[in-house]
Amino acid sequence: MAKKEYQKPTGTQDIYGKKQRYFEKIEKVSWEVSQEYNFERIQTPIIEEKELFERSVGDQTDIVQKEMYVFETKGGDKLALRPEGTASIVRSYIENDFYKKPQPVKFFYFGPFFRYERPQKGRYRQFHQFGLEVLGKNSPALDSQLIQVFYQIFKRLDLEVVAKVNSLGDDNCRPDYIKDLKKALKKDKDDLCEHCQKRYNDNPLRILDCKNETCKEIVQNAPQMVDNLCKSCKKKFQSVLEYLDEMDIPYELDPFLVRGLDYYTNTVFEFFAEDGELALGGGGRYDKLVELMGGRETPALGGAVGVERVAEFMEENEIELDDRSKKVFLAQLGSSAKKKAFEIFEDFREAGIPVYESMGRDSLKAQMSRADKLGAKYTLILGKQECIKDQIIIREMKTGKQETVPLENIVEEIKKRI
Ligand code: HAM
């Protein structure tokens, strides 16, 4: 076959069909649950000043060093396609004086993000996240509650997940811990992978979550942040864990969880499917970020979930796409039946039951074949006779069994069956 002249850029996807339906479900459920916890929806630009991410995410991180799409506009502005959402929310919080609102302010967002990564399963250059950010209040209860909201979203999507949690301490205890960590790793430094040898100087915490087998072995015996927290960080972390216990959220302590962004303090978390290697989502507290970005001192926390990864996980687990999979097809024969069919279609639509039709086709055979292709569970057939008698035929597609019922109650009748 001839090569098509244009192809989508590497690491991007056309999202349609079943995948699109999974996306819709994830967006719907994540927004629905977030609203129940009083989050407000926000949209920020997809482009932002490049420096916004350099300062917040950290200029030594992989995201900024290797993965950010940056460009200069015709006017000379240096912009980036957003690689993540937190920096923009913090910018918006400061720019719009959100500190004047009752605190905490709680934001939900959903949209595309961009990272120049090596494309592979679950890793794209354009991907989607839904995220939650909570700014303006400092309480360990909020950390656990945020984890709870993500957990409830996964639950409503019928997904079993486990949260991994850790604490990264704060400016008070982390610098000393990093010194200890470097001291402990010094003798094995030459055996670390090439990346980690560089990280040893630039970003030593990241050595802890390196996937290289030798690095993994080396860090097993290294000191852990959880054992080196100062008194106040320790107390906070203990409270977070106590709340999680009380909320019955399945979690594991993971002392090697450090996250790939620099802005975190104290609690960090990631969600995994059982046996999953790639995180479905992650986040944590970032109590210093608002100040670092030019705002007043503002405790904050948040997290984000990768929509592609969740959609793939749902597909692998054959999670039902509820209503749409229970298709009802409405077939009509003759002009009076067609007119009536329009009305019935509206009745179904108003009752929130998805129903398919093919008003452009006249032959019953063509319509039945369409119903077959759509995988309809029931086809409703309305012919001239039925119209006169105010009846309709329900055909169960799998068995071919047909039944004539009064037209009046058809919506209720179908509701009962699907
Ligand atoms: P992150 O861990 O970099 O955190 O990304 C969150 C999630 O986005 C990941 O767990 C993953 O599911 C998904 N993700 C990341 N990169 C890709 C990719 N290349 N392809 C597909 N999915 C991807 C953040 O972005 C933070 N802003 C989260 C946060 C919010 N922390 C505090 N507030």
PDB file of C-alpha atoms in Angstrom, residues 108-389:
ATOM      1  CA  PHE A 108      -9.974  20.282  38.991  1.00  0.00           C
ATOM      2  CA  TYR A 109      -8.541  20.257  35.468  1.00  0.00           C
ATOM      3  CA  PHE A 110      -8.548  17.919  32.495  1.00  0.00           C
ATOM      4  CA  GLY A 111      -6.596  18.373  29.289  1.00  0.00           C
ATOM      5  CA  PRO A 112      -3.588  17.645  27.099  1.00  0.00           C
ATOM      6  CA  PHE A 113       0.037  17.857  28.219  1.00  0.00           C
ATOM      7  CA  PHE A 114       3.263  17.476  26.281  1.00  0.00           C
ATOM      8  CA  ARG A 115       6.576  15.797  26.997  1.00  0.00           C
ATOM      9  CA  TYR A 116       9.223  14.861  24.470  1.00  0.00           C
ATOM     10  CA  GLU A 117       9.690  11.301  25.741  1.00  0.00           C
ATOM     11  CA  ARG A 118      10.631   8.065  24.031  1.00  0.00           C
ATOM     12  CA  PRO A 119       7.211   6.793  22.975  1.00  0.00           C
ATOM     13  CA  GLN A 120       6.194   3.377  24.305  1.00  0.00           C
ATOM     14  CA  LYS A 121       3.146   1.819  25.879  1.00  0.00           C
ATOM     15  CA  GLY A 122       1.704   4.284  28.389  1.00  0.00           C
ATOM     16  CA  ARG A 123       4.184   6.976  27.425  1.00  0.00           C
ATOM     17  CA  TYR A 124       3.250   9.532  24.809  1.00  0.00           C
ATOM     18  CA  ARG A 125       4.428  12.924  23.686  1.00  0.00           C
ATOM     19  CA  GLN A 126       0.940  14.320  23.829  1.00  0.00           C
ATOM     20  CA  PHE A 127      -1.016  12.786  26.703  1.00  0.00           C
ATOM     21  CA  HIS A 128      -3.893  13.810  28.944  1.00  0.00           C
ATOM     22  CA  GLN A 129      -4.197  14.281  32.651  1.00  0.00           C
ATOM     23  CA  PHE A 130      -6.919  15.101  35.059  1.00  0.00           C
ATOM     24  CA  GLY A 131      -5.576  16.828  38.117  1.00  0.00           C
ATOM     25  CA  LEU A 132      -6.634  18.199  41.472  1.00  0.00           C
ATOM     26  CA  GLU A 133      -4.928  21.028  43.336  1.00  0.00           C
ATOM     27  CA  VAL A 134      -5.748  22.333  46.821  1.00  0.00           C
ATOM     28  CA  LEU A 135      -4.167  25.629  47.860  1.00  0.00           C
ATOM     29  CA  GLY A 136      -4.203  27.703  51.003  1.00  0.00           C
ATOM     30  CA  LYS A 137      -4.560  25.341  53.964  1.00  0.00           C
ATOM     31  CA  ASN A 138      -2.091  23.183  55.786  1.00  0.00           C
ATOM     32  CA  SER A 139      -3.429  20.079  57.454  1.00  0.00           C
ATOM     33  CA  PRO A 140      -2.391  16.424  57.140  1.00  0.00           C
ATOM     34  CA  ALA A 141      -6.116  15.646  56.868  1.00  0.00           C
ATOM     35  CA  LEU A 142      -6.097  17.347  53.468  1.00  0.00           C
ATOM     36  CA  ASP A 143      -3.273  15.085  52.259  1.00  0.00           C
ATOM     37  CA  SER A 144      -5.261  11.995  53.125  1.00  0.00           C
ATOM     38  CA  GLN A 145      -8.457  13.462  51.766  1.00  0.00           C
ATOM     39  CA  LEU A 146      -6.808  14.193  48.430  1.00  0.00           C
ATOM     40  CA  ILE A 147      -5.570  10.616  48.192  1.00  0.00           C
ATOM     41  CA  GLN A 148      -9.091   9.578  49.111  1.00  0.00           C
ATOM     42  CA  VAL A 149     -10.625  11.599  46.244  1.00  0.00           C
ATOM     43  CA  PHE A 150      -8.297   9.971  43.692  1.00  0.00           C
ATOM     44  CA  TYR A 151      -9.028   6.589  45.227  1.00  0.00           C
ATOM     45  CA  GLN A 152     -12.781   7.175  44.960  1.00  0.00           C
ATOM     46  CA  ILE A 153     -12.399   8.132  41.296  1.00  0.00           C
ATOM     47  CA  PHE A 154     -10.560   4.879  40.566  1.00  0.00           C
ATOM     48  CA  LYS A 155     -13.194   3.002  42.521  1.00  0.00           C
ATOM     49  CA  ARG A 156     -16.046   4.522  40.541  1.00  0.00           C
ATOM     50  CA  LEU A 157     -14.208   3.490  37.386  1.00  0.00           C
ATOM     51  CA  ASP A 158     -14.191  -0.084  38.771  1.00  0.00           C
ATOM     52  CA  LEU A 159     -10.396  -0.130  39.002  1.00  0.00           C
ATOM     53  CA  GLU A 160      -8.427  -1.691  41.798  1.00  0.00           C
ATOM     54  CA  VAL A 161      -5.423   0.395  42.712  1.00  0.00           C
ATOM     55  CA  VAL A 162      -2.980   0.797  45.513  1.00  0.00           C
ATOM     56  CA  ALA A 163      -1.447   4.064  46.690  1.00  0.00           C
ATOM     57  CA  LYS A 164       2.261   4.226  47.450  1.00  0.00           C
ATOM     58  CA  VAL A 165       3.177   6.952  49.892  1.00  0.00           C
ATOM     59  CA  ASN A 166       6.320   8.522  51.254  1.00  0.00           C
ATOM     60  CA  SER A 167       7.462  11.729  52.882  1.00  0.00           C
ATOM     61  CA  LEU A 168      10.233  13.867  51.429  1.00  0.00           C
ATOM     62  CA  GLY A 169      10.579  16.068  54.498  1.00  0.00           C
ATOM     63  CA  ASP A 170      11.159  19.786  54.192  1.00  0.00           C
ATOM     64  CA  ASP A 171      13.958  22.367  54.043  1.00  0.00           C
ATOM     65  CA  ASN A 172      14.683  21.660  57.645  1.00  0.00           C
ATOM     66  CA  CYS A 173      15.481  17.943  57.371  1.00  0.00           C
ATOM     67  CA  ARG A 174      15.978  17.168  53.704  1.00  0.00           C
ATOM     68  CA  PRO A 175      19.370  18.863  53.136  1.00  0.00           C
ATOM     69  CA  ASP A 176      20.945  16.823  55.956  1.00  0.00           C
ATOM     70  CA  TYR A 177      19.366  13.669  54.637  1.00  0.00           C
ATOM     71  CA  ILE A 178      20.731  14.334  51.152  1.00  0.00           C
ATOM     72  CA  LYS A 179      24.206  14.771  52.646  1.00  0.00           C
ATOM     73  CA  ASP A 180      23.856  11.410  54.401  1.00  0.00           C
ATOM     74  CA  LEU A 181      22.542   9.785  51.265  1.00  0.00           C
ATOM     75  CA  LYS A 182      25.456  11.012  49.178  1.00  0.00           C
ATOM     76  CA  LYS A 183      27.912   9.886  51.828  1.00  0.00           C
ATOM     77  CA  ALA A 184      26.386   6.420  51.850  1.00  0.00           C
ATOM     78  CA  LEU A 185      26.375   6.132  48.060  1.00  0.00           C
ATOM     79  CA  LYS A 186      29.875   7.518  47.567  1.00  0.00           C
ATOM     80  CA  LYS A 187      31.708   4.193  47.656  1.00  0.00           C
ATOM     81  CA  ASP A 188      29.401   2.724  44.983  1.00  0.00           C
ATOM     82  CA  LYS A 189      29.239   5.841  42.876  1.00  0.00           C
ATOM     83  CA  ASP A 190      31.195   4.359  39.950  1.00  0.00           C
ATOM     84  CA  ASP A 191      28.824   1.386  39.780  1.00  0.00           C
ATOM     85  CA  LEU A 192      25.729   3.563  39.402  1.00  0.00           C
ATOM     86  CA  CYS A 193      24.239   3.883  35.918  1.00  0.00           C
ATOM     87  CA  GLU A 194      25.384   6.744  33.746  1.00  0.00           C
ATOM     88  CA  HIS A 195      22.300   8.843  34.605  1.00  0.00           C
ATOM     89  CA  CYS A 196      22.661   8.314  38.324  1.00  0.00           C
ATOM     90  CA  GLN A 197      26.333   9.264  38.264  1.00  0.00           C
ATOM     91  CA  LYS A 198      25.174  12.633  36.991  1.00  0.00           C
ATOM     92  CA  ARG A 199      22.235  12.687  39.413  1.00  0.00           C
ATOM     93  CA  TYR A 200      24.681  12.130  42.284  1.00  0.00           C
ATOM     94  CA  ASN A 201      25.650  15.786  41.950  1.00  0.00           C
ATOM     95  CA  ASP A 202      22.539  17.369  40.407  1.00  0.00           C
ATOM     96  CA  ASN A 203      19.579  15.558  41.917  1.00  0.00           C
ATOM     97  CA  PRO A 204      20.687  12.709  44.235  1.00  0.00           C
ATOM     98  CA  LEU A 205      17.150  11.890  45.464  1.00  0.00           C
ATOM     99  CA  ARG A 206      16.245  10.625  41.987  1.00  0.00           C
ATOM    100  CA  ILE A 207      18.822   7.826  42.367  1.00  0.00           C
ATOM    101  CA  LEU A 208      16.344   6.264  44.807  1.00  0.00           C
ATOM    102  CA  ASP A 209      13.744   5.560  42.124  1.00  0.00           C
ATOM    103  CA  CYS A 210      16.101   4.589  39.278  1.00  0.00           C
ATOM    104  CA  LYS A 211      14.858   1.472  37.491  1.00  0.00           C
ATOM    105  CA  ASN A 212      18.361   0.168  36.714  1.00  0.00           C
ATOM    106  CA  GLU A 213      18.898  -3.137  38.583  1.00  0.00           C
ATOM    107  CA  THR A 214      22.374  -2.252  39.918  1.00  0.00           C
ATOM    108  CA  CYS A 215      21.191   1.145  41.139  1.00  0.00           C
ATOM    109  CA  LYS A 216      18.193  -0.503  42.771  1.00  0.00           C
ATOM    110  CA  GLU A 217      20.482  -2.874  44.634  1.00  0.00           C
ATOM    111  CA  ILE A 218      22.832  -0.113  45.730  1.00  0.00           C
ATOM    112  CA  VAL A 219      20.058   2.058  47.199  1.00  0.00           C
ATOM    113  CA  GLN A 220      18.563  -0.853  49.160  1.00  0.00           C
ATOM    114  CA  ASN A 221      21.081  -0.221  51.919  1.00  0.00           C
ATOM    115  CA  ALA A 222      21.084   3.561  51.709  1.00  0.00           C
ATOM    116  CA  PRO A 223      19.524   5.657  54.492  1.00  0.00           C
ATOM    117  CA  GLN A 224      15.854   6.456  54.015  1.00  0.00           C
ATOM    118  CA  MET A 225      14.130   9.821  54.252  1.00  0.00           C
ATOM    119  CA  VAL A 226      11.332   8.440  56.487  1.00  0.00           C
ATOM    120  CA  ASP A 227      13.931   7.562  59.141  1.00  0.00           C
ATOM    121  CA  ASN A 228      15.500  11.002  58.933  1.00  0.00           C
ATOM    122  CA  LEU A 229      12.486  13.301  59.140  1.00  0.00           C
ATOM    123  CA  CYS A 230      12.569  16.144  61.629  1.00  0.00           C
ATOM    124  CA  LYS A 231      10.098  16.047  64.489  1.00  0.00           C
ATOM    125  CA  SER A 232       7.425  18.159  62.814  1.00  0.00           C
ATOM    126  CA  CYS A 233       7.604  16.337  59.436  1.00  0.00           C
ATOM    127  CA  LYS A 234       7.442  13.005  61.216  1.00  0.00           C
ATOM    128  CA  LYS A 235       4.356  14.042  63.140  1.00  0.00           C
ATOM    129  CA  LYS A 236       2.647  15.254  59.962  1.00  0.00           C
ATOM    130  CA  PHE A 237       3.418  12.054  58.110  1.00  0.00           C
ATOM    131  CA  GLN A 238       2.156   9.911  60.963  1.00  0.00           C
ATOM    132  CA  SER A 239      -1.128  11.815  60.936  1.00  0.00           C
ATOM    133  CA  VAL A 240      -1.489  11.335  57.184  1.00  0.00           C
ATOM    134  CA  LEU A 241      -1.041   7.593  57.614  1.00  0.00           C
ATOM    135  CA  GLU A 242      -3.477   7.460  60.506  1.00  0.00           C
ATOM    136  CA  TYR A 243      -6.153   9.205  58.434  1.00  0.00           C
ATOM    137  CA  LEU A 244      -5.489   6.834  55.539  1.00  0.00           C
ATOM    138  CA  ASP A 245      -5.965   3.889  57.893  1.00  0.00           C
ATOM    139  CA  GLU A 246      -9.211   5.330  59.098  1.00  0.00           C
ATOM    140  CA  MET A 247     -10.442   5.941  55.563  1.00  0.00           C
ATOM    141  CA  ASP A 248      -9.655   2.320  54.688  1.00  0.00           C
ATOM    142  CA  ILE A 249      -7.553   3.258  51.704  1.00  0.00           C
ATOM    143  CA  PRO A 250      -5.175   0.528  50.564  1.00  0.00           C
ATOM    144  CA  TYR A 251      -1.694   2.004  50.707  1.00  0.00           C
ATOM    145  CA  GLU A 252       1.931   0.931  51.005  1.00  0.00           C
ATOM    146  CA  LEU A 253       4.860   2.852  52.389  1.00  0.00           C
ATOM    147  CA  ASP A 254       7.481   3.218  49.693  1.00  0.00           C
ATOM    148  CA  PRO A 255      10.695   4.812  50.954  1.00  0.00           C
ATOM    149  CA  PHE A 256      12.026   4.944  47.388  1.00  0.00           C
ATOM    150  CA  LEU A 257       9.199   7.072  46.057  1.00  0.00           C
ATOM    151  CA  VAL A 258      10.670  10.482  45.244  1.00  0.00           C
ATOM    152  CA  ARG A 259       8.752  11.806  42.177  1.00  0.00           C
ATOM    153  CA  GLY A 260      10.293  13.472  39.138  1.00  0.00           C
ATOM    154  CA  LEU A 261       9.472  17.092  39.948  1.00  0.00           C
ATOM    155  CA  ASP A 262      11.377  19.314  42.363  1.00  0.00           C
ATOM    156  CA  TYR A 263       8.559  21.167  44.079  1.00  0.00           C
ATOM    157  CA  TYR A 264       7.472  18.537  46.591  1.00  0.00           C
ATOM    158  CA  THR A 265       7.688  18.745  50.375  1.00  0.00           C
ATOM    159  CA  ASN A 266       6.429  16.196  52.912  1.00  0.00           C
ATOM    160  CA  THR A 267       3.787  13.784  51.594  1.00  0.00           C
ATOM    161  CA  VAL A 268       4.177  12.315  48.114  1.00  0.00           C
ATOM    162  CA  PHE A 269       2.057   9.548  46.598  1.00  0.00           C
ATOM    163  CA  GLU A 270       1.576   7.507  43.458  1.00  0.00           C
ATOM    164  CA  PHE A 271      -1.188   5.167  42.363  1.00  0.00           C
ATOM    165  CA  PHE A 272      -0.493   1.814  40.749  1.00  0.00           C
ATOM    166  CA  ALA A 273      -2.516  -1.043  39.401  1.00  0.00           C
ATOM    167  CA  GLU A 274      -1.589  -4.299  41.103  1.00  0.00           C
ATOM    168  CA  ASP A 275       1.667  -5.477  39.432  1.00  0.00           C
ATOM    169  CA  GLY A 276       1.659  -2.265  37.406  1.00  0.00           C
ATOM    170  CA  GLU A 277       5.050  -0.797  36.574  1.00  0.00           C
ATOM    171  CA  LEU A 278       3.932   2.591  35.336  1.00  0.00           C
ATOM    172  CA  ALA A 279       2.229   4.911  37.777  1.00  0.00           C
ATOM    173  CA  LEU A 280      -1.371   5.732  36.903  1.00  0.00           C
ATOM    174  CA  GLY A 281      -1.052   9.012  38.743  1.00  0.00           C
ATOM    175  CA  GLY A 282       0.877  10.831  41.401  1.00  0.00           C
ATOM    176  CA  GLY A 283       1.268  13.970  43.424  1.00  0.00           C
ATOM    177  CA  GLY A 284       2.034  15.407  46.806  1.00  0.00           C
ATOM    178  CA  ARG A 285       2.446  18.515  48.886  1.00  0.00           C
ATOM    179  CA  TYR A 286       4.237  21.579  47.557  1.00  0.00           C
ATOM    180  CA  ASP A 287       4.217  24.028  50.450  1.00  0.00           C
ATOM    181  CA  LYS A 288       7.053  26.205  49.122  1.00  0.00           C
ATOM    182  CA  LEU A 289       6.013  26.556  45.505  1.00  0.00           C
ATOM    183  CA  VAL A 290       3.637  29.522  45.643  1.00  0.00           C
ATOM    184  CA  GLU A 291       6.272  31.533  47.467  1.00  0.00           C
ATOM    185  CA  LEU A 292       9.001  30.422  45.084  1.00  0.00           C
ATOM    186  CA  MET A 293       6.879  31.630  42.185  1.00  0.00           C
ATOM    187  CA  GLY A 294       6.458  35.085  43.698  1.00  0.00           C
ATOM    188  CA  GLY A 295       3.317  34.672  45.829  1.00  0.00           C
ATOM    189  CA  ARG A 296       2.838  34.754  49.570  1.00  0.00           C
ATOM    190  CA  GLU A 297       3.537  31.742  51.772  1.00  0.00           C
ATOM    191  CA  THR A 298       0.797  29.249  50.832  1.00  0.00           C
ATOM    192  CA  PRO A 299       0.608  25.594  51.783  1.00  0.00           C
ATOM    193  CA  ALA A 300      -0.633  23.503  48.877  1.00  0.00           C
ATOM    194  CA  LEU A 301      -0.932  20.005  47.501  1.00  0.00           C
ATOM    195  CA  GLY A 302      -2.218  18.192  44.461  1.00  0.00           C
ATOM    196  CA  GLY A 303      -1.941  15.290  42.107  1.00  0.00           C
ATOM    197  CA  ALA A 304      -2.620  14.249  38.528  1.00  0.00           C
ATOM    198  CA  VAL A 305      -3.621  11.067  36.740  1.00  0.00           C
ATOM    199  CA  GLY A 306      -2.624   9.951  33.232  1.00  0.00           C
ATOM    200  CA  VAL A 307      -5.785   9.415  31.198  1.00  0.00           C
ATOM    201  CA  GLU A 308      -4.157   7.219  28.493  1.00  0.00           C
ATOM    202  CA  ARG A 309      -2.761   4.905  31.155  1.00  0.00           C
ATOM    203  CA  VAL A 310      -6.105   4.626  32.915  1.00  0.00           C
ATOM    204  CA  ALA A 311      -7.937   4.051  29.608  1.00  0.00           C
ATOM    205  CA  GLU A 312      -5.502   1.258  28.704  1.00  0.00           C
ATOM    206  CA  PHE A 313      -5.891  -0.265  32.157  1.00  0.00           C
ATOM    207  CA  MET A 314      -9.673  -0.181  31.778  1.00  0.00           C
ATOM    208  CA  GLU A 315      -9.489  -1.775  28.357  1.00  0.00           C
ATOM    209  CA  GLU A 316      -7.169  -4.538  29.573  1.00  0.00           C
ATOM    210  CA  ASN A 317      -9.593  -5.259  32.403  1.00  0.00           C
ATOM    211  CA  GLU A 318     -12.518  -5.166  29.998  1.00  0.00           C
ATOM    212  CA  ILE A 319     -14.286  -2.615  32.140  1.00  0.00           C
ATOM    213  CA  GLU A 320     -17.749  -2.205  30.698  1.00  0.00           C
ATOM    214  CA  LEU A 321     -18.572   1.041  29.044  1.00  0.00           C
ATOM    215  CA  ASP A 322     -21.933   0.951  30.750  1.00  0.00           C
ATOM    216  CA  ASP A 323     -24.885   2.429  28.876  1.00  0.00           C
ATOM    217  CA  ARG A 324     -23.401   2.511  25.398  1.00  0.00           C
ATOM    218  CA  SER A 325     -22.680  -1.203  25.507  1.00  0.00           C
ATOM    219  CA  LYS A 326     -26.351  -1.934  26.098  1.00  0.00           C
ATOM    220  CA  LYS A 327     -27.440  -0.625  22.767  1.00  0.00           C
ATOM    221  CA  VAL A 328     -31.011  -0.180  21.682  1.00  0.00           C
ATOM    222  CA  PHE A 329     -31.721   0.289  18.010  1.00  0.00           C
ATOM    223  CA  LEU A 330     -34.888   1.861  16.680  1.00  0.00           C
ATOM    224  CA  ALA A 331     -36.008   0.602  13.270  1.00  0.00           C
ATOM    225  CA  GLN A 332     -38.976   1.957  11.304  1.00  0.00           C
ATOM    226  CA  LEU A 333     -40.886   0.967   8.213  1.00  0.00           C
ATOM    227  CA  GLY A 334     -43.025   3.393   6.236  1.00  0.00           C
ATOM    228  CA  SER A 335     -43.514   7.128   6.518  1.00  0.00           C
ATOM    229  CA  SER A 336     -46.031   7.174   9.387  1.00  0.00           C
ATOM    230  CA  ALA A 337     -43.746   4.876  11.399  1.00  0.00           C
ATOM    231  CA  LYS A 338     -40.786   7.115  10.671  1.00  0.00           C
ATOM    232  CA  LYS A 339     -42.631  10.141  12.051  1.00  0.00           C
ATOM    233  CA  LYS A 340     -43.583   8.210  15.171  1.00  0.00           C
ATOM    234  CA  ALA A 341     -40.011   6.929  15.484  1.00  0.00           C
ATOM    235  CA  PHE A 342     -38.728  10.482  15.764  1.00  0.00           C
ATOM    236  CA  GLU A 343     -40.981  10.966  18.787  1.00  0.00           C
ATOM    237  CA  ILE A 344     -39.933   7.681  20.391  1.00  0.00           C
ATOM    238  CA  PHE A 345     -36.293   8.552  19.858  1.00  0.00           C
ATOM    239  CA  GLU A 346     -36.807  11.794  21.786  1.00  0.00           C
ATOM    240  CA  ASP A 347     -38.581   9.936  24.616  1.00  0.00           C
ATOM    241  CA  PHE A 348     -35.561   7.656  25.005  1.00  0.00           C
ATOM    242  CA  ARG A 349     -33.106  10.507  24.787  1.00  0.00           C
ATOM    243  CA  GLU A 350     -34.949  12.462  27.479  1.00  0.00           C
ATOM    244  CA  ALA A 351     -34.996   9.394  29.707  1.00  0.00           C
ATOM    245  CA  GLY A 352     -31.207   9.221  29.338  1.00  0.00           C
ATOM    246  CA  ILE A 353     -31.210   5.884  27.490  1.00  0.00           C
ATOM    247  CA  PRO A 354     -28.877   5.869  24.501  1.00  0.00           C
ATOM    248  CA  VAL A 355     -30.728   4.708  21.435  1.00  0.00           C
ATOM    249  CA  TYR A 356     -29.446   4.351  17.905  1.00  0.00           C
ATOM    250  CA  GLU A 357     -31.394   4.850  14.704  1.00  0.00           C
ATOM    251  CA  SER A 358     -30.942   4.943  10.990  1.00  0.00           C
ATOM    252  CA  MET A 359     -33.707   7.185   9.714  1.00  0.00           C
ATOM    253  CA  GLY A 360     -31.851   7.572   6.432  1.00  0.00           C
ATOM    254  CA  ARG A 361     -32.412   3.914   5.603  1.00  0.00           C
ATOM    255  CA  ASP A 362     -35.825   2.687   4.492  1.00  0.00           C
ATOM    256  CA  SER A 363     -35.414  -1.045   4.102  1.00  0.00           C
ATOM    257  CA  LEU A 364     -35.834  -3.119   7.237  1.00  0.00           C
ATOM    258  CA  LYS A 365     -33.048  -5.439   6.105  1.00  0.00           C
ATOM    259  CA  ALA A 366     -30.572  -2.564   5.875  1.00  0.00           C
ATOM    260  CA  GLN A 367     -31.620  -1.287   9.282  1.00  0.00           C
ATOM    261  CA  MET A 368     -31.335  -4.708  10.896  1.00  0.00           C
ATOM    262  CA  SER A 369     -27.869  -5.120   9.490  1.00  0.00           C
ATOM    263  CA  ARG A 370     -26.923  -1.728  10.936  1.00  0.00           C
ATOM    264  CA  ALA A 371     -28.315  -2.807  14.336  1.00  0.00           C
ATOM    265  CA  ASP A 372     -26.236  -5.975  14.095  1.00  0.00           C
ATOM    266  CA  LYS A 373     -23.063  -4.070  13.314  1.00  0.00           C
ATOM    267  CA  LEU A 374     -23.636  -1.740  16.263  1.00  0.00           C
ATOM    268  CA  GLY A 375     -24.012  -4.741  18.544  1.00  0.00           C
ATOM    269  CA  ALA A 376     -27.518  -3.730  19.614  1.00  0.00           C
ATOM    270  CA  LYS A 377     -28.989  -5.839  22.363  1.00  0.00           C
ATOM    271  CA  TYR A 378     -32.553  -4.972  21.396  1.00  0.00           C
ATOM    272  CA  THR A 379     -34.035  -3.633  18.203  1.00  0.00           C
ATOM    273  CA  LEU A 380     -37.400  -1.924  18.393  1.00  0.00           C
ATOM    274  CA  ILE A 381     -39.379  -2.317  15.190  1.00  0.00           C
ATOM    275  CA  LEU A 382     -42.169   0.015  14.272  1.00  0.00           C
ATOM    276  CA  GLY A 383     -44.140  -0.792  11.111  1.00  0.00           C
ATOM    277  CA  LYS A 384     -47.429   0.408   9.679  1.00  0.00           C
ATOM    278  CA  GLN A 385     -49.478  -2.195  11.605  1.00  0.00           C
ATOM    279  CA  GLU A 386     -47.821  -1.376  14.894  1.00  0.00           C
ATOM    280  CA  CYS A 387     -48.425   2.327  14.318  1.00  0.00           C
ATOM    281  CA  ILE A 388     -52.129   1.765  13.846  1.00  0.00           C
ATOM    282  CA  LYS A 389     -52.401  -0.428  16.931  1.00  0.00           C
TER     283      LYS A 389
END
